[in-house]
């Protein structure tokens, strides 16, 4: 594989990690009843992770 493919795989894995951390923050905030602040942090990490995965997989499939 070329270096660009490895970079896309790394970005997709980073997106999955960010999404998993966002889920953990959201669930932890719901259990501890911390309010909307943790939900916003968790949701933003989840959406950012999905965005990274989408961009990386789109570029990976084009190359």
PDB file of C-alpha atoms in Angstrom:
ATOM      1  CA  UNK A   1       0.000   0.000   0.000  1.00  0.00           C
ATOM      2  CA  UNK A   2       1.100   3.519  -0.637  1.00  0.00           C
ATOM      3  CA  UNK A   3       1.745   6.027   2.123  1.00  0.00           C
ATOM      4  CA  UNK A   4      -1.509   7.836   1.286  1.00  0.00           C
ATOM      5  CA  UNK A   5      -3.520   4.673   1.941  1.00  0.00           C
ATOM      6  CA  UNK A   6      -1.789   4.200   5.289  1.00  0.00           C
ATOM      7  CA  UNK A   7      -2.590   7.806   6.158  1.00  0.00           C
ATOM      8  CA  UNK A   8      -6.263   7.291   5.309  1.00  0.00           C
ATOM      9  CA  UNK A   9      -6.406   4.139   7.422  1.00  0.00           C
ATOM     10  CA  UNK A  10      -4.799   6.041  10.311  1.00  0.00           C
ATOM     11  CA  UNK A  11      -7.311   8.904   9.996  1.00  0.00           C
ATOM     12  CA  UNK A  12     -10.220   6.437   9.939  1.00  0.00           C
ATOM     13  CA  UNK A  13      -8.874   4.710  13.046  1.00  0.00           C
ATOM     14  CA  UNK A  14      -8.453   8.084  14.755  1.00  0.00           C
ATOM     15  CA  UNK A  15     -12.049   8.904  13.908  1.00  0.00           C
ATOM     16  CA  UNK A  16     -13.206   5.639  15.424  1.00  0.00           C
ATOM     17  CA  UNK A  17     -11.203   6.378  18.559  1.00  0.00           C
ATOM     18  CA  UNK A  18     -12.665   9.874  18.854  1.00  0.00           C
ATOM     19  CA  UNK A  19     -16.150   8.464  18.404  1.00  0.00           C
ATOM     20  CA  UNK A  20     -15.568   5.845  21.115  1.00  0.00           C
ATOM     21  CA  UNK A  21     -14.249   8.469  23.540  1.00  0.00           C
ATOM     22  CA  UNK A  22     -17.287  10.641  22.796  1.00  0.00           C
ATOM     23  CA  UNK A  23     -19.616   7.749  23.574  1.00  0.00           C
ATOM     24  CA  UNK A  24     -17.811   7.083  26.850  1.00  0.00           C
ATOM     25  CA  UNK A  25     -18.043  10.751  27.869  1.00  0.00           C
ATOM     26  CA  UNK A  26     -21.737  10.885  26.976  1.00  0.00           C
ATOM     27  CA  UNK A  27     -22.600   7.714  28.874  1.00  0.00           C
ATOM     28  CA  UNK A  28     -20.511   8.719  31.884  1.00  0.00           C
ATOM     29  CA  UNK A  29     -22.258  12.106  31.930  1.00  0.00           C
ATOM     30  CA  UNK A  30     -25.660  10.456  31.780  1.00  0.00           C
ATOM     31  CA  UNK A  31     -24.866   8.083  34.623  1.00  0.00           C
ATOM     32  CA  UNK A  32     -23.391  10.812  36.847  1.00  0.00           C
ATOM     33  CA  UNK A  33     -26.132  13.277  35.792  1.00  0.00           C
ATOM     34  CA  UNK A  34     -23.575  15.961  34.966  1.00  0.00           C
ATOM     35  CA  UNK A  35     -25.943  17.836  32.673  1.00  0.00           C
ATOM     36  CA  UNK A  36     -25.771  19.126  29.156  1.00  0.00           C
ATOM     37  CA  UNK A  37     -22.087  20.020  29.254  1.00  0.00           C
ATOM     38  CA  UNK A  38     -20.904  16.418  29.048  1.00  0.00           C
ATOM     39  CA  UNK A  39     -23.537  15.628  26.416  1.00  0.00           C
ATOM     40  CA  UNK A  40     -22.250  18.464  24.231  1.00  0.00           C
ATOM     41  CA  UNK A  41     -18.641  17.314  24.636  1.00  0.00           C
ATOM     42  CA  UNK A  42     -19.564  13.726  23.885  1.00  0.00           C
ATOM     43  CA  UNK A  43     -21.740  14.618  20.912  1.00  0.00           C
ATOM     44  CA  UNK A  44     -19.088  16.864  19.391  1.00  0.00           C
ATOM     45  CA  UNK A  45     -16.470  14.123  19.684  1.00  0.00           C
ATOM     46  CA  UNK A  46     -18.850  11.583  18.171  1.00  0.00           C
ATOM     47  CA  UNK A  47     -19.697  13.836  15.219  1.00  0.00           C
ATOM     48  CA  UNK A  48     -16.047  14.713  14.700  1.00  0.00           C
ATOM     49  CA  UNK A  49     -15.125  11.039  14.684  1.00  0.00           C
ATOM     50  CA  UNK A  50     -17.829  10.228  12.166  1.00  0.00           C
ATOM     51  CA  UNK A  51     -16.616  13.109   9.998  1.00  0.00           C
ATOM     52  CA  UNK A  52     -13.033  11.872  10.097  1.00  0.00           C
ATOM     53  CA  UNK A  53     -14.111   8.353   9.209  1.00  0.00           C
ATOM     54  CA  UNK A  54     -16.258   9.566   6.329  1.00  0.00           C
ATOM     55  CA  UNK A  55     -13.505  11.703   4.836  1.00  0.00           C
ATOM     56  CA  UNK A  56     -10.850   9.003   5.215  1.00  0.00           C
ATOM     57  CA  UNK A  57     -12.970   6.196   3.788  1.00  0.00           C
ATOM     58  CA  UNK A  58     -14.071   8.379   0.861  1.00  0.00           C
ATOM     59  CA  UNK A  59     -10.470   9.201   0.018  1.00  0.00           C
ATOM     60  CA  UNK A  60      -9.405   5.590   0.546  1.00  0.00           C
ATOM     61  CA  UNK A  61     -12.012   4.297  -1.894  1.00  0.00           C
ATOM     62  CA  UNK A  62     -11.084   6.924  -4.513  1.00  0.00           C
ATOM     63  CA  UNK A  63      -7.396   5.927  -4.564  1.00  0.00           C
TER      64      UNK A  63
END
